[in-house]
Coordinates of N, CA and C in Angstrom, one line a residue:
Chain A
E114 N -145.6 -11.8 -130.9 CA -145.9 -12.4 -130.0 C -146.4 -10.5 -130.2
T115 N -148.2 -9.7 -130.0 CA -148.1 -8.5 -129.9 C -149.3 -8.3 -128.9
G116 N -149.3 -6.8 -128.5 CA -150.2 -6.6 -127.5 C -149.2 -6.1 -125.7
V117 N -150.0 -6.0 -125.2 CA -149.3 -6.2 -123.6 C -149.4 -7.6 -122.7
T118 N -147.9 -8.0 -122.0 CA -148.6 -9.8 -121.6 C -147.8 -8.8 -119.6
Q119 N -148.7 -9.8 -119.5 CA -149.3 -9.8 -118.0 C -148.7 -10.6 -117.5
T120 N -147.1 -11.4 -116.6 CA -146.6 -12.5 -115.7 C -147.0 -12.1 -114.8
P121 N -147.0 -13.1 -113.2 CA -148.0 -14.6 -113.2 C -149.9 -13.2 -113.3
R122 N -150.7 -14.9 -114.6 CA -152.1 -14.4 -114.6 C -152.2 -13.6 -112.7
H123 N -152.0 -14.9 -111.5 CA -152.6 -14.8 -110.6 C -151.5 -15.2 -109.3
L124 N -151.4 -14.7 -108.5 CA -149.8 -14.9 -107.6 C -150.6 -14.9 -106.1
V125 N -150.0 -15.9 -106.1 CA -150.5 -16.0 -104.0 C -149.6 -15.7 -102.9
M126 N -149.4 -14.6 -102.3 CA -147.7 -14.3 -100.9 C -148.2 -14.4 -99.8
G127 N -147.3 -14.7 -99.1 CA -147.1 -14.1 -97.6 C -146.3 -12.2 -97.5
M128 N -147.2 -11.9 -95.9 CA -146.7 -10.8 -96.1 C -145.4 -10.4 -96.2
T129 N -144.2 -12.0 -95.7 CA -143.3 -11.6 -95.8 C -142.4 -11.6 -96.7
N130 N -142.7 -12.2 -97.8 CA -142.4 -12.6 -99.2 C -142.0 -11.6 -100.2
K131 N -141.5 -11.6 -100.8 CA -141.1 -10.9 -101.6 C -141.3 -11.7 -103.0
K132 N -141.7 -10.9 -104.0 CA -142.3 -11.2 -105.5 C -141.6 -10.2 -106.3
S133 N -142.4 -10.3 -107.9 CA -142.0 -9.2 -109.4 C -143.1 -9.4 -109.4
L134 N -144.2 -9.0 -110.2 CA -144.7 -8.7 -110.6 C -144.0 -7.8 -112.5
K135 N -144.4 -9.1 -113.7 CA -143.3 -8.5 -115.7 C -144.8 -8.7 -116.4
C136 N -144.4 -6.5 -116.6 CA -145.1 -6.2 -118.1 C -144.0 -6.3 -119.4
E137 N -144.6 -6.8 -120.0 CA -143.4 -7.1 -121.3 C -144.8 -5.9 -122.6
Q138 N -144.6 -5.1 -122.9 CA -145.5 -4.2 -125.0 C -144.1 -4.9 -126.0
H139 N -145.0 -5.6 -126.8 CA -144.7 -5.7 -128.6 C -145.6 -4.3 -129.2
L140 N -145.9 -3.7 -129.3 CA -145.8 -2.7 -129.7 C -145.1 -1.3 -130.2
G141 N -144.1 -0.7 -129.6 CA -143.2 -0.2 -130.1 C -144.0 1.4 -129.2
H142 N -145.0 1.2 -128.1 CA -144.6 1.9 -127.5 C -144.0 2.9 -126.2
N143 N -144.2 4.2 -126.1 CA -142.5 4.6 -125.8 C -143.5 5.0 -123.6
A144 N -144.2 4.4 -123.7 CA -145.3 4.3 -122.0 C -144.6 3.6 -121.0
M145 N -145.0 3.5 -120.5 CA -145.4 2.1 -119.0 C -146.5 2.8 -118.6
Y146 N -147.3 1.8 -117.5 CA -148.2 2.7 -116.3 C -148.0 1.0 -115.5
W147 N -148.2 1.6 -113.8 CA -148.8 1.0 -113.7 C -149.9 0.9 -112.8
Y148 N -150.9 -0.3 -112.9 CA -153.0 1.1 -112.1 C -153.6 -0.5 -111.7
K149 N -153.7 0.0 -110.1 CA -153.9 -1.0 -108.9 C -155.4 -1.2 -109.2
Q150 N -155.8 -2.1 -109.4 CA -157.9 -2.2 -109.4 C -157.9 -2.2 -108.2
S151 N -159.3 -2.3 -107.4 CA -159.9 -3.1 -106.2 C -161.0 -3.4 -106.5
A152 N -161.5 -4.3 -105.8 CA -163.4 -4.1 -106.4 C -164.5 -2.7 -105.9
K153 N -164.8 -2.5 -106.4 CA -165.5 -0.5 -107.1 C -165.5 -0.4 -106.6
K154 N -163.8 0.0 -107.3 CA -162.9 2.0 -106.7 C -162.6 1.6 -108.8
P155 N -162.4 3.2 -108.6 CA -161.8 3.3 -109.6 C -160.4 2.7 -109.8
L156 N -160.0 2.4 -111.3 CA -158.8 2.3 -111.9 C -157.2 3.2 -111.0
E157 N -157.3 2.8 -109.9 CA -155.9 4.1 -109.6 C -154.3 3.5 -110.6
L158 N -153.9 4.7 -110.8 CA -152.5 5.0 -111.5 C -151.8 5.0 -110.2
M159 N -150.8 3.8 -110.5 CA -149.7 3.8 -109.3 C -148.1 4.7 -109.7
F160 N -147.7 5.0 -111.5 CA -146.7 5.2 -111.6 C -146.6 4.5 -112.9
V161 N -145.8 5.5 -113.5 CA -146.2 6.1 -115.0 C -144.2 6.5 -115.0
Y162 N -143.6 5.9 -116.5 CA -142.4 6.0 -117.3 C -142.5 6.6 -118.6
N163 N -141.7 7.2 -119.4 CA -141.9 7.6 -120.3 C -140.3 7.0 -120.5
F164 N -140.7 6.9 -122.0 CA -138.6 6.7 -122.0 C -137.6 6.3 -120.9
K165 N -138.9 4.8 -120.7 CA -137.7 4.4 -119.7 C -137.6 5.8 -117.7
E166 N -137.5 6.3 -117.9 CA -137.9 7.5 -117.5 C -139.2 7.3 -116.4
Q167 N -139.0 7.4 -115.1 CA -140.3 7.5 -113.7 C -140.9 8.8 -114.2
T168 N -141.6 9.4 -114.7 CA -142.3 10.9 -114.7 C -143.2 10.8 -113.7
E169 N -143.6 10.0 -113.0 CA -144.9 9.6 -111.9 C -145.1 8.6 -111.1
N170 N -145.1 8.9 -109.4 CA -144.8 8.1 -108.2 C -146.4 8.6 -108.0
N171 N -147.8 7.8 -107.9 CA -148.8 8.7 -106.8 C -148.4 8.4 -106.1
S172 N -147.7 8.6 -104.8 CA -148.0 8.8 -103.6 C -147.8 6.9 -103.1
V173 N -147.5 6.8 -104.0 CA -147.5 5.3 -103.6 C -146.1 4.2 -102.8
P174 N -147.0 3.5 -101.6 CA -146.1 3.3 -100.5 C -144.9 2.4 -101.2
S175 N -143.8 2.6 -100.6 CA -142.6 2.4 -100.8 C -142.1 0.5 -100.8
R176 N -143.3 -0.2 -100.5 CA -143.2 -1.2 -100.2 C -143.8 -2.3 -101.9
F177 N -144.2 -1.2 -102.5 CA -143.8 -1.0 -103.9 C -142.6 -0.2 -104.8
S178 N -141.8 -0.9 -105.2 CA -141.3 -0.7 -106.5 C -140.5 -1.0 -108.0
P179 N -140.9 0.1 -108.9 CA -140.7 -0.4 -110.5 C -139.6 -0.3 -110.7
E180 N -139.9 -1.0 -111.7 CA -138.3 -0.4 -112.6 C -138.6 -1.4 -113.9
C181 N -137.5 -0.3 -114.9 CA -138.5 -0.1 -116.0 C -136.5 -0.4 -116.9
P182 N -136.2 -1.2 -117.1 CA -134.6 -1.7 -118.5 C -134.5 -1.5 -119.4
N183 N -136.0 -0.6 -119.9 CA -135.9 -0.8 -121.7 C -137.3 -0.1 -121.7
S184 N -138.0 -0.1 -122.6 CA -138.6 0.5 -122.7 C -140.4 -0.2 -123.4
S185 N -139.4 -1.3 -123.2 CA -140.6 -2.9 -123.6 C -140.9 -3.5 -122.5
H186 N -140.2 -2.8 -121.3 CA -140.1 -4.8 -119.9 C -140.5 -2.9 -119.0
L187 N -141.3 -3.6 -118.2 CA -142.1 -3.2 -116.9 C -141.9 -3.9 -115.4
F188 N -141.1 -3.6 -114.8 CA -141.5 -5.1 -113.3 C -142.3 -4.0 -111.7
L189 N -143.3 -4.6 -110.8 CA -143.0 -4.2 -109.9 C -143.0 -5.3 -108.6
H190 N -141.9 -4.5 -108.5 CA -141.0 -5.5 -107.2 C -142.5 -5.2 -105.9
L191 N -142.7 -6.2 -104.8 CA -143.3 -6.3 -103.9 C -142.4 -6.9 -102.9
H192 N -142.5 -6.3 -101.8 CA -142.1 -7.0 -100.6 C -143.1 -6.6 -99.3
T193 N -142.6 -6.9 -98.2 CA -143.7 -6.9 -97.1 C -145.5 -6.4 -97.4
L194 N -146.0 -7.0 -98.2 CA -146.7 -6.4 -98.8 C -148.4 -6.6 -97.1
Q195 N -149.8 -6.3 -97.6 CA -150.7 -6.1 -96.5 C -151.6 -7.0 -96.8
P196 N -152.7 -7.2 -96.8 CA -153.7 -7.9 -97.0 C -153.9 -7.0 -97.9
E197 N -154.9 -5.8 -96.9 CA -154.8 -4.7 -98.1 C -155.0 -4.6 -99.6
D198 N -153.4 -5.5 -99.9 CA -152.3 -4.7 -101.3 C -153.1 -6.0 -101.9
S199 N -154.1 -6.8 -101.3 CA -155.3 -8.0 -102.9 C -155.8 -7.2 -103.6
A200 N -155.7 -7.4 -105.2 CA -155.6 -6.1 -105.8 C -155.6 -6.9 -107.5
L201 N -156.0 -6.3 -108.5 CA -155.7 -6.9 -110.0 C -154.7 -5.9 -109.9
Y202 N -154.4 -6.3 -110.4 CA -152.4 -4.7 -110.8 C -152.6 -5.3 -112.4
L203 N -152.5 -3.8 -113.1 CA -153.0 -4.1 -114.6 C -151.8 -3.0 -114.7
C204 N -150.9 -3.8 -116.1 CA -149.9 -3.2 -116.9 C -150.3 -2.1 -117.9
A205 N -149.6 -1.5 -118.7 CA -151.2 -0.6 -119.3 C -149.5 0.1 -120.9
S206 N -149.5 0.2 -121.9 CA -148.3 1.0 -122.4 C -149.5 2.3 -123.5
S207 N -148.7 2.9 -123.9 CA -149.0 4.0 -125.1 C -147.9 4.9 -126.2
Q208 N -148.1 5.6 -127.0 CA -147.7 5.8 -127.5 C -147.6 8.0 -127.0
E209 N -146.6 8.0 -126.5 CA -147.4 9.2 -125.9 C -147.9 10.6 -126.3
R210 N -147.1 10.7 -127.8 CA -147.5 12.0 -129.0 C -148.0 11.4 -130.0
R211 N -149.5 9.6 -129.7 CA -150.8 9.5 -130.4 C -151.0 9.1 -130.1
F212 N -152.3 9.4 -130.0 CA -153.2 8.8 -128.0 C -154.7 8.8 -128.7
R213 N -154.4 8.8 -129.5 CA -155.6 8.5 -129.6 C -156.2 7.4 -129.2
G214 N -155.8 6.5 -129.5 CA -156.3 5.3 -128.4 C -156.3 5.5 -127.6
G215 N -156.3 6.1 -125.9 CA -156.0 6.0 -125.7 C -154.6 4.5 -125.2
Y216 N -154.9 3.5 -123.8 CA -153.4 2.8 -123.6 C -153.9 1.2 -124.2
T217 N -153.5 0.9 -124.3 CA -153.1 -0.6 -124.7 C -153.2 -1.5 -123.0
F218 N -153.7 -2.5 -122.7 CA -153.7 -2.8 -121.1 C -153.5 -4.3 -121.3
G219 N -152.0 -4.7 -120.2 CA -152.3 -6.2 -120.3 C -153.5 -6.8 -119.3
S220 N -153.4 -8.1 -119.8 CA -154.8 -8.9 -118.6 C -154.7 -8.7 -117.1
G221 N -154.0 -8.7 -116.5 CA -153.3 -8.2 -115.0 C -153.2 -9.4 -114.5
T222 N -152.2 -9.2 -113.5 CA -152.1 -10.3 -112.0 C -153.3 -9.8 -110.8
R223 N -153.9 -11.2 -110.6 CA -154.4 -10.8 -109.8 C -153.7 -11.7 -107.8
L224 N -153.5 -10.3 -107.4 CA -152.9 -10.5 -106.1 C -153.3 -10.7 -105.1
T225 N -153.0 -12.0 -104.4 CA -154.2 -12.2 -102.9 C -153.0 -12.0 -101.9
V226 N -152.8 -11.4 -100.5 CA -151.6 -11.3 -100.3 C -152.4 -11.9 -98.6
V227 N -151.6 -12.9 -98.0 CA -152.5 -13.4 -96.7 C -151.2 -13.4 -95.8
Chain B
D100 N -160.0 13.3 -103.9 CA -161.4 14.1 -104.8 C -161.8 13.5 -105.7
Q101 N -162.4 13.1 -106.3 CA -162.3 11.7 -107.1 C -163.1 12.5 -108.4
Q102 N -162.5 12.6 -109.5 CA -162.3 13.3 -111.0 C -163.4 13.1 -111.9
V103 N -163.7 12.1 -112.5 CA -164.7 10.9 -112.7 C -165.2 10.5 -112.3
K104 N -166.7 9.8 -112.3 CA -167.4 9.7 -111.3 C -168.3 9.0 -112.6
Q105 N -168.9 7.6 -112.0 CA -169.5 6.9 -112.6 C -170.9 6.1 -111.6
N106 N -172.4 6.8 -111.5 CA -172.7 6.8 -110.4 C -173.8 5.4 -110.2
S107 N -174.1 4.8 -111.4 CA -174.2 3.2 -111.3 C -173.6 2.3 -111.2
P108 N -172.9 1.6 -110.2 CA -172.5 0.5 -110.2 C -173.4 -0.3 -111.1
S109 N -173.7 -0.9 -111.7 CA -174.5 -1.8 -112.2 C -176.2 -1.1 -113.1
L110 N -176.6 -2.0 -114.7 CA -177.0 -1.3 -115.1 C -177.5 -2.2 -116.4
S111 N -179.5 -2.8 -116.3 CA -179.7 -4.6 -116.7 C -180.4 -3.8 -118.1
V112 N -180.0 -4.4 -119.1 CA -180.8 -4.2 -120.0 C -180.9 -5.6 -120.8
Q113 N -182.3 -4.7 -121.9 CA -182.8 -6.7 -122.5 C -181.8 -6.6 -123.9
E114 N -181.9 -7.1 -124.5 CA -181.0 -7.3 -125.9 C -182.0 -6.9 -126.4
G115 N -181.2 -5.7 -127.8 CA -181.7 -5.4 -129.3 C -182.8 -3.6 -128.2
R116 N -182.8 -3.4 -126.4 CA -182.7 -2.6 -126.6 C -181.6 -1.2 -126.3
I117 N -181.7 -0.2 -126.1 CA -180.6 0.9 -126.2 C -180.2 0.6 -124.3
S118 N -178.3 0.9 -124.3 CA -177.5 1.0 -123.2 C -177.3 2.7 -123.1
I119 N -177.6 3.1 -121.8 CA -176.6 4.3 -121.7 C -176.1 4.6 -120.7
L120 N -174.6 5.1 -120.9 CA -173.9 4.5 -119.5 C -173.6 6.0 -119.7
N121 N -173.4 6.3 -118.0 CA -173.6 7.5 -117.8 C -172.5 7.7 -117.2
C122 N -171.2 9.3 -116.9 CA -170.1 9.4 -116.4 C -170.4 11.1 -116.7
D123 N -169.8 11.4 -115.7 CA -169.8 12.9 -115.2 C -168.3 13.1 -114.8
Y124 N -167.4 14.7 -114.9 CA -166.0 14.9 -114.8 C -166.4 16.2 -113.9
T125 N -165.4 16.2 -113.3 CA -164.8 17.7 -112.6 C -164.1 18.5 -112.9
N126 N -163.4 18.3 -113.7 CA -162.0 19.1 -113.5 C -162.2 19.7 -115.3
S127 N -161.9 20.5 -115.3 CA -162.3 21.8 -116.2 C -161.3 21.4 -118.0
M128 N -160.1 21.1 -117.6 CA -159.1 21.4 -117.4 C -159.5 19.3 -118.8
F129 N -160.1 19.1 -118.6 CA -160.1 17.3 -119.3 C -160.5 17.1 -120.5
D130 N -159.4 17.1 -122.0 CA -160.0 17.7 -122.8 C -159.7 16.0 -123.9
Y131 N -160.1 15.2 -123.1 CA -160.2 14.1 -123.7 C -161.4 12.8 -123.4
F132 N -161.1 12.1 -124.2 CA -162.8 10.8 -122.7 C -162.7 10.1 -123.8
L133 N -162.1 8.9 -122.4 CA -162.6 7.2 -124.0 C -163.2 6.6 -122.6
W134 N -164.4 5.7 -123.6 CA -164.9 4.1 -122.5 C -163.5 2.9 -123.1
Y135 N -163.9 2.3 -122.0 CA -162.1 1.4 -121.7 C -164.0 -0.5 -121.6
K136 N -163.5 -1.1 -122.4 CA -164.7 -2.4 -121.7 C -164.1 -3.0 -121.5
K137 N -164.6 -3.9 -120.3 CA -163.6 -4.6 -119.6 C -164.3 -6.2 -119.2
Y138 N -163.7 -7.7 -119.4 CA -164.2 -8.7 -119.6 C -163.6 -9.6 -118.4
P139 N -164.2 -9.4 -117.4 CA -163.5 -10.7 -116.1 C -162.5 -11.8 -116.7
A140 N -160.6 -11.8 -116.0 CA -160.0 -12.1 -115.8 C -159.4 -11.3 -117.3
E141 N -159.9 -10.3 -118.1 CA -159.1 -9.5 -118.9 C -158.7 -8.1 -118.3
G142 N -158.1 -7.8 -119.0 CA -158.1 -5.9 -118.9 C -158.4 -4.9 -119.8
P143 N -159.0 -3.8 -119.8 CA -159.8 -3.0 -120.2 C -159.3 -3.2 -121.2
T144 N -160.9 -3.3 -122.5 CA -160.1 -2.6 -123.5 C -160.1 -1.9 -124.3
F145 N -159.8 -0.8 -124.9 CA -160.6 0.7 -125.3 C -161.6 0.5 -126.6
L146 N -162.8 1.6 -126.3 CA -163.9 1.2 -127.0 C -164.4 2.5 -127.9
I147 N -164.1 3.8 -127.4 CA -164.6 4.6 -128.6 C -163.9 6.0 -127.5
S148 N -163.7 7.0 -128.0 CA -163.3 8.8 -127.3 C -163.6 9.4 -128.1
I149 N -163.7 10.5 -127.5 CA -164.1 11.7 -127.9 C -163.7 12.8 -127.6
S150 N -162.6 13.8 -129.3 CA -162.6 15.3 -128.1 C -163.4 16.1 -127.9
S151 N -163.0 17.2 -126.9 CA -163.5 18.3 -126.6 C -164.3 19.1 -127.4
I152 N -163.3 18.9 -128.8 CA -163.9 20.1 -130.1 C -165.2 19.2 -130.2
K153 N -165.8 18.1 -130.1 CA -166.9 17.5 -130.0 C -168.1 16.8 -129.9
D154 N -169.4 17.0 -129.9 CA -170.0 16.7 -128.8 C -170.6 15.3 -129.3
K155 N -170.4 15.0 -129.8 CA -170.4 13.2 -130.7 C -169.5 13.0 -131.7
N156 N -169.4 11.0 -131.1 CA -168.9 10.1 -131.6 C -169.2 8.7 -131.9
E157 N -169.5 8.4 -133.4 CA -170.2 6.9 -133.5 C -169.1 6.1 -134.1
D158 N -169.2 5.0 -133.2 CA -168.4 3.5 -134.2 C -170.0 2.2 -134.2
G159 N -170.1 2.6 -135.3 CA -171.4 0.9 -135.2 C -171.7 0.5 -134.5
R160 N -172.4 0.3 -133.7 CA -173.4 -0.1 -132.8 C -173.2 1.5 -131.0
F161 N -171.7 1.8 -131.4 CA -171.5 2.1 -129.7 C -171.0 4.1 -130.5
T162 N -172.4 4.7 -129.5 CA -172.2 6.6 -129.2 C -171.9 7.4 -128.3
V163 N -170.8 8.3 -128.2 CA -170.5 8.8 -127.5 C -171.4 9.9 -127.7
F164 N -171.4 10.6 -126.9 CA -172.0 12.4 -126.5 C -171.3 13.1 -125.5
L165 N -170.7 14.4 -125.9 CA -170.6 15.0 -124.4 C -171.1 16.3 -124.4
N166 N -171.0 17.0 -123.2 CA -171.7 17.8 -123.2 C -170.8 18.7 -122.3
K167 N -169.9 19.4 -122.2 CA -168.7 20.2 -121.7 C -169.6 21.5 -120.5
S168 N -170.9 21.8 -121.0 CA -171.5 22.4 -120.0 C -172.1 22.0 -118.5
A169 N -172.1 20.5 -118.6 CA -172.6 20.4 -117.9 C -171.3 18.9 -117.6
K170 N -170.6 19.3 -117.7 CA -169.2 18.0 -117.6 C -169.5 16.7 -117.0
H171 N -170.8 16.4 -118.4 CA -170.5 14.7 -118.6 C -171.0 14.2 -120.0
L172 N -170.6 12.8 -120.3 CA -170.5 12.6 -120.8 C -171.3 10.6 -121.4
S173 N -172.1 10.7 -122.2 CA -172.3 9.2 -122.4 C -172.6 8.1 -123.6
L174 N -172.8 6.9 -122.9 CA -172.4 5.5 -124.1 C -173.7 5.0 -124.3
H175 N -173.8 5.2 -125.7 CA -174.8 4.8 -126.1 C -174.3 3.0 -126.9
I176 N -175.2 2.0 -126.6 CA -175.6 0.9 -127.4 C -176.4 1.0 -127.7
V177 N -176.9 0.8 -129.1 CA -177.3 0.1 -129.8 C -177.9 -0.1 -131.0
P178 N -178.4 -1.7 -131.3 CA -178.6 -3.1 -130.2 C -178.3 -3.2 -129.5
S179 N -178.3 -3.0 -128.1 CA -177.5 -3.5 -127.3 C -177.8 -5.3 -127.2
Q180 N -176.2 -5.6 -127.1 CA -176.8 -8.0 -127.1 C -175.6 -8.5 -126.9
P181 N -176.0 -9.8 -125.7 CA -175.3 -10.0 -124.7 C -173.9 -10.4 -124.9
G182 N -173.5 -10.3 -125.4 CA -171.9 -10.0 -125.5 C -171.0 -8.3 -125.8
D183 N -172.3 -7.6 -124.8 CA -172.0 -6.3 -124.3 C -171.3 -6.3 -123.4
S184 N -172.1 -7.6 -122.6 CA -172.3 -7.9 -121.0 C -170.4 -7.8 -120.5
A185 N -170.4 -6.8 -120.0 CA -169.2 -6.4 -119.3 C -168.4 -5.3 -118.8
V186 N -168.1 -4.9 -117.7 CA -168.0 -3.3 -117.1 C -167.3 -2.4 -118.0
Y187 N -168.1 -1.2 -117.7 CA -167.8 -0.2 -118.4 C -166.8 1.2 -117.9
F188 N -165.2 1.0 -118.5 CA -164.8 2.7 -117.1 C -165.3 3.7 -118.6
C189 N -165.5 4.8 -118.3 CA -165.1 6.2 -118.8 C -163.4 6.1 -118.2
A190 N -162.7 7.8 -119.0 CA -161.8 7.7 -118.2 C -162.0 8.7 -119.1
A191 N -160.8 10.4 -118.3 CA -161.1 11.1 -119.2 C -158.9 11.8 -118.8
S192 N -158.9 13.0 -119.9 CA -157.9 13.3 -120.7 C -157.4 14.7 -120.5
A193 N -156.4 14.9 -119.4 CA -156.5 16.6 -119.8 C -154.3 16.6 -121.2
R194 N -154.9 16.9 -121.5 CA -153.5 16.5 -122.7 C -152.9 17.4 -122.7
E195 N -153.1 19.2 -122.5 CA -152.4 20.2 -122.1 C -151.2 20.1 -120.6
T196 N -151.7 19.8 -119.7 CA -151.0 20.1 -118.6 C -150.0 18.8 -118.0
S197 N -151.2 17.0 -118.7 CA -150.9 15.7 -118.1 C -150.5 15.0 -119.3
G198 N -150.4 15.5 -120.5 CA -149.8 14.4 -121.4 C -151.6 13.1 -121.1
S199 N -150.4 12.4 -121.7 CA -151.5 11.3 -121.2 C -152.1 10.6 -120.6
R200 N -151.9 11.1 -118.9 CA -152.3 10.1 -118.4 C -153.5 10.3 -117.7
L201 N -153.8 9.5 -117.4 CA -155.9 8.8 -117.6 C -156.3 9.2 -116.1
T202 N -157.2 9.5 -116.2 CA -158.2 9.2 -114.6 C -159.4 8.3 -115.2
F203 N -159.8 7.2 -113.8 CA -161.0 6.5 -114.4 C -162.1 6.7 -113.3
G204 N -162.6 6.0 -113.8 CA -164.2 6.5 -113.5 C -164.0 4.8 -112.2
E205 N -165.4 4.7 -111.9 CA -164.9 3.2 -111.0 C -165.7 2.6 -112.2
G206 N -166.6 2.0 -112.7 CA -167.0 1.2 -113.7 C -168.7 1.0 -113.6
T207 N -169.1 0.8 -114.2 CA -169.8 0.3 -114.1 C -171.0 -0.8 -114.8
Q208 N -171.2 -1.7 -114.0 CA -171.2 -3.8 -115.1 C -173.0 -3.6 -115.6
L209 N -172.5 -3.9 -117.2 CA -174.2 -3.6 -118.2 C -173.7 -5.4 -117.9
T210 N -175.7 -5.2 -117.7 CA -175.6 -7.0 -118.0 C -176.9 -6.5 -119.2
V211 N -176.8 -7.2 -120.9 CA -177.7 -7.4 -121.3 C -178.1 -9.2 -120.9
N212 N -179.4 -8.7 -121.0 CA -180.2 -9.8 -120.9 C -180.4 -10.2 -122.4
P213 N -180.8 -12.2 -123.1 CA -181.1 -12.3 -124.2 C -182.9 -12.2 -123.9

């Protein structure tokens, strides 16, 4: 399998639930990202990992907790979310030193918080 | 402060005509610009890019123009086809200072009518 794979594609969770989003890339990239896309807003960068190390946390609330166990896998752990956290969550990867094509995105997880 | 702006949320054109999507930026450190296309229920896919040392880059039906003095870039699609109907995101990076980190615009929904 190639590309960036995100699971699940859709998720409905209550405000007291704990869930995790998973992202996997088979492109040999060394950087991975979580983005949030809300309606009519720009894609918002949440977290950046380079070589498994978190290099950026874009003032994201602590109810979102990323984990990068290796350079191919990225998780976003969710707990006590709010309805306004409902959005499309996109994972992306890139090769840090060969950036011509930018990022490769997954298809996203459509999250609904009820 | 939004550093990349796409002021037109939507654009509608007839099949065979030219589509012009616009993007403005404020950060003079940006030196690499990209366009992504996004279909519903899919992640954004890379379309075309341009370095700040150029003012034009062409790839088949797609051409990106960069006007550094105006901090403006545009994507031209000619001839437009119904399959081009999608949301188009403009993105920019400042590779010297921020590496591969991308800043996105809000997106423009293009509809190509048969």
